[in-house]
Coordinates of N, CA and C in Angstrom, one line a residue:
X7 N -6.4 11.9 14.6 CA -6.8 10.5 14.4 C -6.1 9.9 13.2
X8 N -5.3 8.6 13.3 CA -5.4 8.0 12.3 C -6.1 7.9 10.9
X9 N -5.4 8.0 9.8 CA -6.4 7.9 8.8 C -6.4 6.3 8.4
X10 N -7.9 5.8 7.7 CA -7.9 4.7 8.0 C -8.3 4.0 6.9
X11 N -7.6 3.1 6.3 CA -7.4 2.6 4.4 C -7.6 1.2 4.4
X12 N -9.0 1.1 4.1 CA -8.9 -0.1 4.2 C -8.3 -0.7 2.7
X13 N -8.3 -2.4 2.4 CA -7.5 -2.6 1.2 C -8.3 -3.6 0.8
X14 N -7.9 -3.7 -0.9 CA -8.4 -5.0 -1.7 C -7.5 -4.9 -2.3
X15 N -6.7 -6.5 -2.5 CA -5.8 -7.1 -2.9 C -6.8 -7.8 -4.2
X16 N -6.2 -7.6 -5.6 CA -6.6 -8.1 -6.5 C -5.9 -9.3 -7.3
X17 N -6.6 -10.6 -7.3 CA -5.9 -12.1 -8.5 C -6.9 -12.3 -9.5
X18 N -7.3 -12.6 -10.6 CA -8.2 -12.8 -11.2 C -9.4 -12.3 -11.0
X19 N -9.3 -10.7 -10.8 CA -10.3 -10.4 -10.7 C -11.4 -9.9 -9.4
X20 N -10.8 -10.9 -7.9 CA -10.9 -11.2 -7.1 C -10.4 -10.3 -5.7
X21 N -10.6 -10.2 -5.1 CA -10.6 -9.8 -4.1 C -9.6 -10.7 -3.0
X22 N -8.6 -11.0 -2.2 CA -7.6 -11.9 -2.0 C -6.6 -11.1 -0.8
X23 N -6.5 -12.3 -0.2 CA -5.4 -11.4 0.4 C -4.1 -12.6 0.4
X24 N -2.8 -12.6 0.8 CA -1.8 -13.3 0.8 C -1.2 -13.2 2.0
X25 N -0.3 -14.7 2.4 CA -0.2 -14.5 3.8 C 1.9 -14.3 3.4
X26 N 2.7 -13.2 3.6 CA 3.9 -13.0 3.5 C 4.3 -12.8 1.9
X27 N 2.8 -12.0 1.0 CA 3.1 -12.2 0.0 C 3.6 -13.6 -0.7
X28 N 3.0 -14.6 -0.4 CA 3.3 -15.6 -0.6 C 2.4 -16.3 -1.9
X29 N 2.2 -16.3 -3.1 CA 0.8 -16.5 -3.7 C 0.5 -17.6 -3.5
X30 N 0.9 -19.1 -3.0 CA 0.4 -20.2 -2.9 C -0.1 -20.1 -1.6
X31 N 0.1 -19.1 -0.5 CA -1.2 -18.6 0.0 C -2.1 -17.9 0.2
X32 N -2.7 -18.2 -0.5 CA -4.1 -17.0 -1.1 C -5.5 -17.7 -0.4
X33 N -6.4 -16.1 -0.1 CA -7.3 -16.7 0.6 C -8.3 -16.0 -0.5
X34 N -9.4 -16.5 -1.2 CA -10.5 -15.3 -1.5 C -11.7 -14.8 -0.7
X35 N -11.6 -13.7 -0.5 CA -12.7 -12.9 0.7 C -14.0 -12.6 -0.2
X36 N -14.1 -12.3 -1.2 CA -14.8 -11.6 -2.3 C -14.7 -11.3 -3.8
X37 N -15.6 -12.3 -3.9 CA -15.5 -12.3 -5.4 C -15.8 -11.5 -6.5
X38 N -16.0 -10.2 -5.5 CA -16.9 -8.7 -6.4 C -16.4 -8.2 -5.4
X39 N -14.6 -7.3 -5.9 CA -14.3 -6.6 -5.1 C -14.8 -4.9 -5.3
X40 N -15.7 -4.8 -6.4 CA -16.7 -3.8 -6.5 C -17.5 -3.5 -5.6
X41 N -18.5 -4.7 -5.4 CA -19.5 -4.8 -4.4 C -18.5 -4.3 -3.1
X42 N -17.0 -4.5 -2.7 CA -16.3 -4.5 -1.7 C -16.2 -3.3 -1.0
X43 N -15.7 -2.6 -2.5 CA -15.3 -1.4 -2.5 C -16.7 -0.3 -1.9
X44 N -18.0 -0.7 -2.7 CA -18.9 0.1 -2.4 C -19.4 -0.3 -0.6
X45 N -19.3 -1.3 0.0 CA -19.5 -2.0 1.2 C -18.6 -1.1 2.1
X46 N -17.7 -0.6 2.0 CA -16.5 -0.2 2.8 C -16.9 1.3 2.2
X47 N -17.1 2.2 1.1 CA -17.6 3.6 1.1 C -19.1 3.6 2.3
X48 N -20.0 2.5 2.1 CA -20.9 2.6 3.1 C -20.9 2.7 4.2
X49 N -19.8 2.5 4.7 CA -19.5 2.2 6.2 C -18.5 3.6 6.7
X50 N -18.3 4.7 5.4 CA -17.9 5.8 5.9 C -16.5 6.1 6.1
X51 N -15.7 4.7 5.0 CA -14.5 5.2 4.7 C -14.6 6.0 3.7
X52 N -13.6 6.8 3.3 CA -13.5 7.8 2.3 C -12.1 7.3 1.5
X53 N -11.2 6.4 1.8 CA -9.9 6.5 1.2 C -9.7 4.0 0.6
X54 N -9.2 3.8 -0.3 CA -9.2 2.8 -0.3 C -7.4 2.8 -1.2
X55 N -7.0 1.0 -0.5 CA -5.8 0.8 -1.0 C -6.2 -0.6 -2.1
X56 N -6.0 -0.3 -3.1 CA -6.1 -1.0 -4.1 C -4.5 -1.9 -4.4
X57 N -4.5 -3.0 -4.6 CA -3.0 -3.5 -5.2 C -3.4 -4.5 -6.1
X58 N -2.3 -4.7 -7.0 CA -2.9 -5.1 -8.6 C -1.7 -6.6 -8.5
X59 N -2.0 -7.5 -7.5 CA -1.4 -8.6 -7.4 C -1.1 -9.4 -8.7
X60 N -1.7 -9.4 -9.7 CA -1.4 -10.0 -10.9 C -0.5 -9.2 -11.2
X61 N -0.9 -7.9 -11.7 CA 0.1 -6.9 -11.9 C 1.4 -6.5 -11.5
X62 N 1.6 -7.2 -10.1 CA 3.3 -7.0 -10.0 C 3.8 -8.3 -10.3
X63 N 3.3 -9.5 -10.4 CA 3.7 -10.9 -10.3 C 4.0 -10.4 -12.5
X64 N 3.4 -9.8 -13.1 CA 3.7 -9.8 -14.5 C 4.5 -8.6 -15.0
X65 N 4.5 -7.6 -14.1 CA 5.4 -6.2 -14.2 C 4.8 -5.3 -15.2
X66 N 3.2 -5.6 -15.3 CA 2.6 -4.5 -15.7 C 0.8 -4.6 -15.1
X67 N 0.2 -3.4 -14.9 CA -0.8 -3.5 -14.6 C -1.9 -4.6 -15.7
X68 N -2.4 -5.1 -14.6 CA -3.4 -6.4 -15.4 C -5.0 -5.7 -15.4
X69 N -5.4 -5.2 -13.7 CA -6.2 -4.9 -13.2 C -7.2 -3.6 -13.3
X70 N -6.5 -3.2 -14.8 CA -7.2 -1.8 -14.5 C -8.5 -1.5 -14.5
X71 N -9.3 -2.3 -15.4 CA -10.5 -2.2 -15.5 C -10.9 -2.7 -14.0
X72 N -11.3 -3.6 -12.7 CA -11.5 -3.1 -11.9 C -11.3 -2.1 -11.6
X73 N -10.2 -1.6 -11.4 CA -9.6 0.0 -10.6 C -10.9 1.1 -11.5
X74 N -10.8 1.2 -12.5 CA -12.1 1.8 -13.2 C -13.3 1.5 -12.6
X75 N -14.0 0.4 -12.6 CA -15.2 0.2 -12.2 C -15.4 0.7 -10.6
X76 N -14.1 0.6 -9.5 CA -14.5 0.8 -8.3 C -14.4 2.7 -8.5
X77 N -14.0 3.0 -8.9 CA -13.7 4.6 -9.1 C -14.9 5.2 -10.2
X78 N -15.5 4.4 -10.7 CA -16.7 5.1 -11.2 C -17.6 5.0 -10.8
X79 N -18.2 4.0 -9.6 CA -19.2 3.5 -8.6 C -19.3 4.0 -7.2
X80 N -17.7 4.1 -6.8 CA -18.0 4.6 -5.5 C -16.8 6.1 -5.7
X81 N -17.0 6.6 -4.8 CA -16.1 7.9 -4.3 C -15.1 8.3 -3.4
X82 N -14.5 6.9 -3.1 CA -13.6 6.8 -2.1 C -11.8 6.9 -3.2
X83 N -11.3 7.8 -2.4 CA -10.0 8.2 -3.1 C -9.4 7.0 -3.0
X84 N -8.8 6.3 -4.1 CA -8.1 5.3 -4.3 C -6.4 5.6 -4.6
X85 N -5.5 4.9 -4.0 CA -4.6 5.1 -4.1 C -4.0 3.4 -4.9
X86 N -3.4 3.3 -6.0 CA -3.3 2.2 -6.5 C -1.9 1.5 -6.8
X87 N -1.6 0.3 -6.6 CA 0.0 -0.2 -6.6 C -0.5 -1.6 -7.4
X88 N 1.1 -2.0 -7.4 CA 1.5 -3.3 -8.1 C 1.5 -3.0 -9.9
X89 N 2.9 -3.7 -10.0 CA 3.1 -3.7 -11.8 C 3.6 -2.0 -12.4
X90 N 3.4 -1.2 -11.6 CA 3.9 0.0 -12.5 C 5.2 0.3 -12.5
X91 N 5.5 -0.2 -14.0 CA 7.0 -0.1 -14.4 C 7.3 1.2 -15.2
X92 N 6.0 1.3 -16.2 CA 6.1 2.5 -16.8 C 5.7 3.7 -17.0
X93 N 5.8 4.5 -17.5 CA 4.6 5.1 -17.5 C 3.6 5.2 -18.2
X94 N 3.7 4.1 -19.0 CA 2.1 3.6 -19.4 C 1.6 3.4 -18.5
X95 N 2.4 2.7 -17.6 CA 1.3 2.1 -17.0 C 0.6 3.2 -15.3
X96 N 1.3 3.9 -15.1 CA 1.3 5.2 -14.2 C 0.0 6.0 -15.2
X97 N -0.1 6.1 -16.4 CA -1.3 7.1 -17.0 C -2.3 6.0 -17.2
X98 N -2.3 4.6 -17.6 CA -3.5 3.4 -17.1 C -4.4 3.7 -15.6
X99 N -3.3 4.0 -14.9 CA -4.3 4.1 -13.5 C -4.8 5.2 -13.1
X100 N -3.8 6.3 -13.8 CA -4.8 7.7 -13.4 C -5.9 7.8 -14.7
X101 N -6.0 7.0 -15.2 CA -6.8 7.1 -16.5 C -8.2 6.3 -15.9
X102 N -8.0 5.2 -15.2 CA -8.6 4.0 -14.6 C -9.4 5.2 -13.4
X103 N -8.9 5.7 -13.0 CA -9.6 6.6 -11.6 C -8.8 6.9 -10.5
X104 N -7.0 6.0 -10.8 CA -6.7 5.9 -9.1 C -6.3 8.0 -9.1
X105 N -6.3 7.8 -7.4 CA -6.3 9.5 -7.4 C -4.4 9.8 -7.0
X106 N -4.0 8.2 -6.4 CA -2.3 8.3 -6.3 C -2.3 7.1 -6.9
X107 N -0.7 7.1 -7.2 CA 0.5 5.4 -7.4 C 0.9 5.3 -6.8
X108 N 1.6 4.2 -6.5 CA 2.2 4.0 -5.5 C 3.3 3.5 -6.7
X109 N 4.7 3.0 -6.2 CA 6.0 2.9 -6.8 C 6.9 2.3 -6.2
X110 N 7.3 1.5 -6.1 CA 8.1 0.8 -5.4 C 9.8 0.3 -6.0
X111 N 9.2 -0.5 -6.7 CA 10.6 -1.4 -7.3 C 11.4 -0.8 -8.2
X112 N 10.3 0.2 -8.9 CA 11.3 1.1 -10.0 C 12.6 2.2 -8.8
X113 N 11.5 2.8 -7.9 CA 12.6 3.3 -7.0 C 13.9 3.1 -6.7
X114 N 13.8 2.0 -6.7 CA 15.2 0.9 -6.5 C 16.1 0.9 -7.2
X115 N 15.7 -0.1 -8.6 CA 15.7 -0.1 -9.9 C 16.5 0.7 -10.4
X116 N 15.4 1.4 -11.3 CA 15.7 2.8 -11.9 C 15.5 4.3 -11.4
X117 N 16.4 4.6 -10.1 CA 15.8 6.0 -9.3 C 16.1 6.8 -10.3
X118 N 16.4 7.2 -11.3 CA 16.8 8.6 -12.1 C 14.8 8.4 -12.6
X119 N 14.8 7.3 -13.0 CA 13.5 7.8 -13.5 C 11.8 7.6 -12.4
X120 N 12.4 7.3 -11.4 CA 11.6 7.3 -10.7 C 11.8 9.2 -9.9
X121 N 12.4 9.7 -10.1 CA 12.7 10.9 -9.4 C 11.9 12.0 -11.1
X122 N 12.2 11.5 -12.4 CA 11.7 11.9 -13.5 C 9.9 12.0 -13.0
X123 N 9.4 10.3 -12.9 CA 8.1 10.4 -12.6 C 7.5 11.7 -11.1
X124 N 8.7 11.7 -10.1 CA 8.3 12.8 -9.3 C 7.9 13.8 -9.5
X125 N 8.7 14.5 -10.6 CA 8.8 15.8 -11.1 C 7.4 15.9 -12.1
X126 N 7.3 15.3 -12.6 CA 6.3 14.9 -13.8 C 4.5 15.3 -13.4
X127 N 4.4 14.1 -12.2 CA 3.4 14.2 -11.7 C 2.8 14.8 -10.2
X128 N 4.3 14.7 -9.7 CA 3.9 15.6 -8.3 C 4.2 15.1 -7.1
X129 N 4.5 15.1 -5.6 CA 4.4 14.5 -4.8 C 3.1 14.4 -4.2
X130 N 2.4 14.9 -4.4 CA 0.8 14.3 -4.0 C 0.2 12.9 -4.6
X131 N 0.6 12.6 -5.9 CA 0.0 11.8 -6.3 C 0.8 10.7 -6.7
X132 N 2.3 10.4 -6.3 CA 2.8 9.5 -6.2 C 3.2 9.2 -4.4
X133 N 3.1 7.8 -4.4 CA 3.5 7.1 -3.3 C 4.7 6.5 -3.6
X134 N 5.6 6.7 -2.1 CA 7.0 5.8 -2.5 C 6.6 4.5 -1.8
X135 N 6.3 3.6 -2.1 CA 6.4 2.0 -1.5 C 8.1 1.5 -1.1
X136 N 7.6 1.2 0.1 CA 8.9 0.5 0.5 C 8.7 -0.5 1.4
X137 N 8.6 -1.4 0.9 CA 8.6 -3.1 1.3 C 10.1 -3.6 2.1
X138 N 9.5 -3.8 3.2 CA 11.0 -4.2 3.9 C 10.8 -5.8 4.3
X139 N 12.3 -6.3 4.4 CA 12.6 -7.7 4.5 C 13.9 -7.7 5.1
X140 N 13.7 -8.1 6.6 CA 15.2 -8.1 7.2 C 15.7 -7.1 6.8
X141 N 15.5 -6.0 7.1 CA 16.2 -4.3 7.1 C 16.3 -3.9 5.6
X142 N 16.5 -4.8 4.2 CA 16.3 -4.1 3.2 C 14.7 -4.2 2.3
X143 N 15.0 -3.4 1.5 CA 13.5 -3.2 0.2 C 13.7 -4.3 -0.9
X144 N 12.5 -4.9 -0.6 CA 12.3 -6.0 -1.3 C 11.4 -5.0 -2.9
X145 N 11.7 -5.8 -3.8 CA 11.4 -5.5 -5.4 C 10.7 -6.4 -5.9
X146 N 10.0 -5.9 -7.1 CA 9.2 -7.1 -7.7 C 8.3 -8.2 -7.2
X147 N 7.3 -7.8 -6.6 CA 6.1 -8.4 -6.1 C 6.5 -9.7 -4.5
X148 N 7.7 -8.5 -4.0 CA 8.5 -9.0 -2.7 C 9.1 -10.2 -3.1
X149 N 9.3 -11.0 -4.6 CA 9.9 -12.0 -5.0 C 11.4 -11.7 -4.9
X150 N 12.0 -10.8 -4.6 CA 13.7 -10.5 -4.6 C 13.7 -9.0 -3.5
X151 N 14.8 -9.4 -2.8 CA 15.4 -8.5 -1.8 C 16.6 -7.5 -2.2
X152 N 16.5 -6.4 -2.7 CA 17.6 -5.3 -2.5 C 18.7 -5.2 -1.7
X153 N 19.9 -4.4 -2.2 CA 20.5 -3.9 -1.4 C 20.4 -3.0 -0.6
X154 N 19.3 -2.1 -0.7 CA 19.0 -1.0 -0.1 C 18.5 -0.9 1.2
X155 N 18.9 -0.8 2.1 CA 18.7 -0.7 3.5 C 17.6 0.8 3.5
X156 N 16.3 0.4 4.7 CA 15.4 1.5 4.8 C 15.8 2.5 4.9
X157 N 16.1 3.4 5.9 CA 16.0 4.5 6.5 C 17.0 5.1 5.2
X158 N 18.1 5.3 4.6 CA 19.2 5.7 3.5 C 17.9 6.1 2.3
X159 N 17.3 5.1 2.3 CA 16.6 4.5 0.8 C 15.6 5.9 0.9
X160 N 14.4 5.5 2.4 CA 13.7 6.6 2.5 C 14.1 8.2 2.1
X161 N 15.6 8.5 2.7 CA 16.2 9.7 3.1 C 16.5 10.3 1.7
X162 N 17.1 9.2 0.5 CA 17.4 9.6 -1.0 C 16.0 10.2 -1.4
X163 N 14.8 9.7 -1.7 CA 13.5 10.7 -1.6 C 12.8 11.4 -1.0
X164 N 13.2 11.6 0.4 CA 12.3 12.8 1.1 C 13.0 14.2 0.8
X165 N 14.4 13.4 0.7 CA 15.4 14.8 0.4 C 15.1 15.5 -1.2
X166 N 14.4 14.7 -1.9 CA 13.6 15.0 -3.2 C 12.2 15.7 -3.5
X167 N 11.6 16.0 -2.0 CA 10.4 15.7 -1.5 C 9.2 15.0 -1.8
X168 N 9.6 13.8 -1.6 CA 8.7 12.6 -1.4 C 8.0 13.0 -0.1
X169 N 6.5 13.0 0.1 CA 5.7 12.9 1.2 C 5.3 12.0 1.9
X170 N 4.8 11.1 0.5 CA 4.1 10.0 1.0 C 4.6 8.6 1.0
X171 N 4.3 7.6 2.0 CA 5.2 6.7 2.1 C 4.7 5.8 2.4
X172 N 4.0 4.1 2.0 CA 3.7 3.2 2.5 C 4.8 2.0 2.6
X173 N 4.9 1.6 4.0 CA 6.0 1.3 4.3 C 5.3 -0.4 4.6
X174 N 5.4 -1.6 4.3 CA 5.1 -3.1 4.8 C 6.5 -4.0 4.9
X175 N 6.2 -3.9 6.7 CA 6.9 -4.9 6.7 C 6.5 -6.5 6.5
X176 N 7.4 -7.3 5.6 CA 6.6 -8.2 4.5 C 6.6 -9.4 5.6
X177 N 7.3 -9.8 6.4 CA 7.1 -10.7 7.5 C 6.3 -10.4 8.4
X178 N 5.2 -9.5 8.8 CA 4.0 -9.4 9.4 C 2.8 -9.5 8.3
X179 N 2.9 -9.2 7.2 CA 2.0 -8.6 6.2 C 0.9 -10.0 6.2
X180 N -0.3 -10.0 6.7 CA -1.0 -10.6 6.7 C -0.6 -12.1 7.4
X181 N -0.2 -11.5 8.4 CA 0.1 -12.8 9.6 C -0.8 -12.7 10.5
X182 N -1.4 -11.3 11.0 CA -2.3 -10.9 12.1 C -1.5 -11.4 13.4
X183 N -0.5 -11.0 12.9 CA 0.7 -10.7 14.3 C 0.9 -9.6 15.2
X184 N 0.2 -8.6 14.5 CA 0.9 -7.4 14.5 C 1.5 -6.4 14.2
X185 N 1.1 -4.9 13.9 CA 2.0 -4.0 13.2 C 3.4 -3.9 13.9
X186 N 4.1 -3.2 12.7 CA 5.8 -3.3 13.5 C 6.1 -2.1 13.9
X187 N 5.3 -1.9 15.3 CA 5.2 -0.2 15.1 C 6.7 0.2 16.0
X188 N 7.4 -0.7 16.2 CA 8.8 0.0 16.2 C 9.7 -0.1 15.1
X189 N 9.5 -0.1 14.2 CA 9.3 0.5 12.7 C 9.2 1.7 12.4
X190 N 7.6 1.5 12.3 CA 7.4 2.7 12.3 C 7.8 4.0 13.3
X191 N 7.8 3.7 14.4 CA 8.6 5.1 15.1 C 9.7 5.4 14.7
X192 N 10.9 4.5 14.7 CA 11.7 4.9 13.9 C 11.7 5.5 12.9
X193 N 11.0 5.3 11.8 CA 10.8 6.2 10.5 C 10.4 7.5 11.2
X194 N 9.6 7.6 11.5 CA 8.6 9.2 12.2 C 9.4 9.9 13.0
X195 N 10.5 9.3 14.0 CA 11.5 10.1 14.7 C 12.7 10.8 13.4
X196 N 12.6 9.7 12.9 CA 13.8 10.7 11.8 C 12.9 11.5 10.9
X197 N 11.8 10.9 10.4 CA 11.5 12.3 9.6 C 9.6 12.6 9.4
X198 N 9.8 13.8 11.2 CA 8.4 13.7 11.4 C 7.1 14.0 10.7
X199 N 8.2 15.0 9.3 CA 7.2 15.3 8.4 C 6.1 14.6 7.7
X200 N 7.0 13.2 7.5 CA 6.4 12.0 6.6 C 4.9 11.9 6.5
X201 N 4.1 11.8 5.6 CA 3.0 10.6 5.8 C 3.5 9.2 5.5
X202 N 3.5 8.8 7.2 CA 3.5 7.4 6.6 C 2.7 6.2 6.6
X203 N 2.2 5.9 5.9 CA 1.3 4.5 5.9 C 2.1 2.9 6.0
X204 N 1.6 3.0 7.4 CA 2.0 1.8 8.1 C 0.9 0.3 7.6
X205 N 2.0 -0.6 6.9 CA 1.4 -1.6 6.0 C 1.9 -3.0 6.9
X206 N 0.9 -4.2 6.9 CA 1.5 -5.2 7.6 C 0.9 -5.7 9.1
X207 N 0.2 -6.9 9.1 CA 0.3 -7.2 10.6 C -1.3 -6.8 11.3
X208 N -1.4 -5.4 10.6 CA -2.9 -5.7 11.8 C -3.4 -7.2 11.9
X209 N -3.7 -6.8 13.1 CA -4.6 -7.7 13.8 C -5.9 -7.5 14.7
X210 N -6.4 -6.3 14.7 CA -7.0 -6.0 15.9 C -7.3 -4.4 15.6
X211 N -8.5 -4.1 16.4 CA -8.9 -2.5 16.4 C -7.6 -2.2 17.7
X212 N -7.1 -2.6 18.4 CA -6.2 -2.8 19.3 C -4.8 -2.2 19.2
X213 N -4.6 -3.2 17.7 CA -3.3 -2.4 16.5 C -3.7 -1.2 16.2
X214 N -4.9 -1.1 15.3 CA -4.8 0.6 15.3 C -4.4 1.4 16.1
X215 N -5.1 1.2 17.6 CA -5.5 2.4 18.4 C -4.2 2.4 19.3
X216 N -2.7 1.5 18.6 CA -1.6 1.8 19.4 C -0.8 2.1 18.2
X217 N -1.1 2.2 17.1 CA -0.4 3.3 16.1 C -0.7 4.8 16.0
X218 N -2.0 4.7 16.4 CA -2.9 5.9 16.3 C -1.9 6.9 17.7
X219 N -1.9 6.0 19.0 CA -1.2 6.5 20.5 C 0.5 7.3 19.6
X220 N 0.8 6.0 19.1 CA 2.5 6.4 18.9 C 2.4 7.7 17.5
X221 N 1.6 8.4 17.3 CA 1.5 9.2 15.8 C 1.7 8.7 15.0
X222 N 1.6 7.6 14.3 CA 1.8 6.9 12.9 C 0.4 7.9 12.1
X223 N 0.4 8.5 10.9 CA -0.3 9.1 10.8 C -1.4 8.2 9.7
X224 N -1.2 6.5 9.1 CA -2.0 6.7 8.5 C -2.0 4.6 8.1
X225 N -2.7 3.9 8.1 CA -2.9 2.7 8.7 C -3.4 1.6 7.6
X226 N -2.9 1.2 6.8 CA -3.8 0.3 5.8 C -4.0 -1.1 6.3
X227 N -5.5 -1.8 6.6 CA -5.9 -3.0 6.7 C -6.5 -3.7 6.1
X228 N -6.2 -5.0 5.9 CA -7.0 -6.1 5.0 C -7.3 -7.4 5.5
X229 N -6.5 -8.2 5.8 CA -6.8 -9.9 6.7 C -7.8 -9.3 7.5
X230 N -7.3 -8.5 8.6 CA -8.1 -8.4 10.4 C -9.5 -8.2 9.8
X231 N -9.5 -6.9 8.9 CA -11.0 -6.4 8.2 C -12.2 -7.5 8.1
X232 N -11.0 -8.2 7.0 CA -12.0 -9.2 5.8 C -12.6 -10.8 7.2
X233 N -11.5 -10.8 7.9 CA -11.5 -11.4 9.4 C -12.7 -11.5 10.6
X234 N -13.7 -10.8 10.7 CA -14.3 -9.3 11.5 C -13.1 -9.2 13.1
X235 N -12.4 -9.0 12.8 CA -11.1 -8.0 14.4 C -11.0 -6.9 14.0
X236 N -12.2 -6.3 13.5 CA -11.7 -4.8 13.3 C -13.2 -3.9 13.8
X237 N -13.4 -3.4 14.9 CA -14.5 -2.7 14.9 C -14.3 -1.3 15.0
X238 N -15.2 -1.0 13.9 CA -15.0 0.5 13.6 C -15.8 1.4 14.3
X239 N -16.2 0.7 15.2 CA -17.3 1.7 16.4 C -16.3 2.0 16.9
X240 N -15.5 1.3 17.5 CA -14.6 1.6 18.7 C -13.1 2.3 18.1
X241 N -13.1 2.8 16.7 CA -11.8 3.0 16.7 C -11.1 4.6 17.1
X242 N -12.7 5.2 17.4 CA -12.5 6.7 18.5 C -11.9 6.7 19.9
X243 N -12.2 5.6 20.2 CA -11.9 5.5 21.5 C -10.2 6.0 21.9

């Protein structure tokens, strides 16, 4: 089965989602993404995706004290992104509670030291984020597009062993269009090892249960969620 992550997108504190990473369009779903976090451990998730939207729009985490408060309250493994340039700011969030990072732009960036933070901390508890935009990785809070074309980009770190991988394509990313799960297969046919967390687009318990069909091994949702298109009764089926 699919593993299944739900998300809160953090602006001021807030709970938020954005439609193409766009910040002038922002919706707020909850204003106590605490209360959010604990609402979603009730309901018998165990895993949550946290992103520190201020924090990548400023290039350092803003948000940590949430990330603290949901990790001292509830017990759902948090995996946490946006803004981590340093590694201040990488020991802020495992300081904060998150149990992975996620990493994106530095990868790009600065790969010598993003392969440094590999070594350092481990492949379990870093994630490689890779934000796509018209075939390449978008950087810095998807405000600029790379030269880096996916599948190359992925292959420079798995060959490092990188595991884990949350991949958003940024043109579905909260459109409730749909996941880009011919994307994703692609990724999984070249390298079936991957965990990959397929980011973008849900729309529907529908979308799960045809990423779940194709082996995508692991699913983050936010709009559909915050929306009600997501019934978690049915996502055995």
């Amino acid at each position: 089965m699919i593993e299944l992550i739900p998300a809160i997108d953090l602006i001021d504190g807030k709970c938020v989602r954005l439609t193409k990473g766009d910040y002038a369009q922002k919706t707020v779903y909850n204003e106590d993404p605490v209360a959010q976090a604990k609402e979603f451990a009730r309901l018998g998730f165990t895993r949550l995706h946290v992103v520190d939207l201020d924090g990548a729009k400023s290039k350092h985490i803003v948000n940590d004290a949430v990330l603290r408060a949901i990790t001292s309250e509830t017990d759902l493994v948090v995996d946490f992104g946006g803004g981590i340039k340093t590694e201040e700011d990488i020991e802020k969030a495992f300081t904060a509670g998150a149990a992975m990072v996620t990493v994106g732009s530095i990868a790009v960036t600065q790969p010598d030291l993003f392969l440094k933070w590999l070594d350092k901390y481990g492949t379990e508890r870093l994630i490689l984020g890779a934000d796509v935009r018209n075939g390449k990785i978008s950087i810095n809070g998807w405000k600029e597009d790379s030269k880096e074309d996916l599948l190359p980009f992925l292959k420079k770190y798995i060959d490092r062993g990188v595991k884990n991988v949350l991949c958003t394509e940024i043109s579905k990313d909260g459109t409730l269009s749909g996941p880009a799960i011919d994307l994703y297969k692609r990724i999984m046919a070249e390298y079936p090892q991957l965990h990959l967390i397929a980011s973008g687009g849900v729309s529907s318990t529908e979308d799960i249960t045809a990423l779940n069909k194709e082996g995508i091994p692991a699913v983050v949702f936010g709009k559909a969620w915050y929306e009600g298109r997501i019934d978690i009764s049915r996502l055995g089926d």
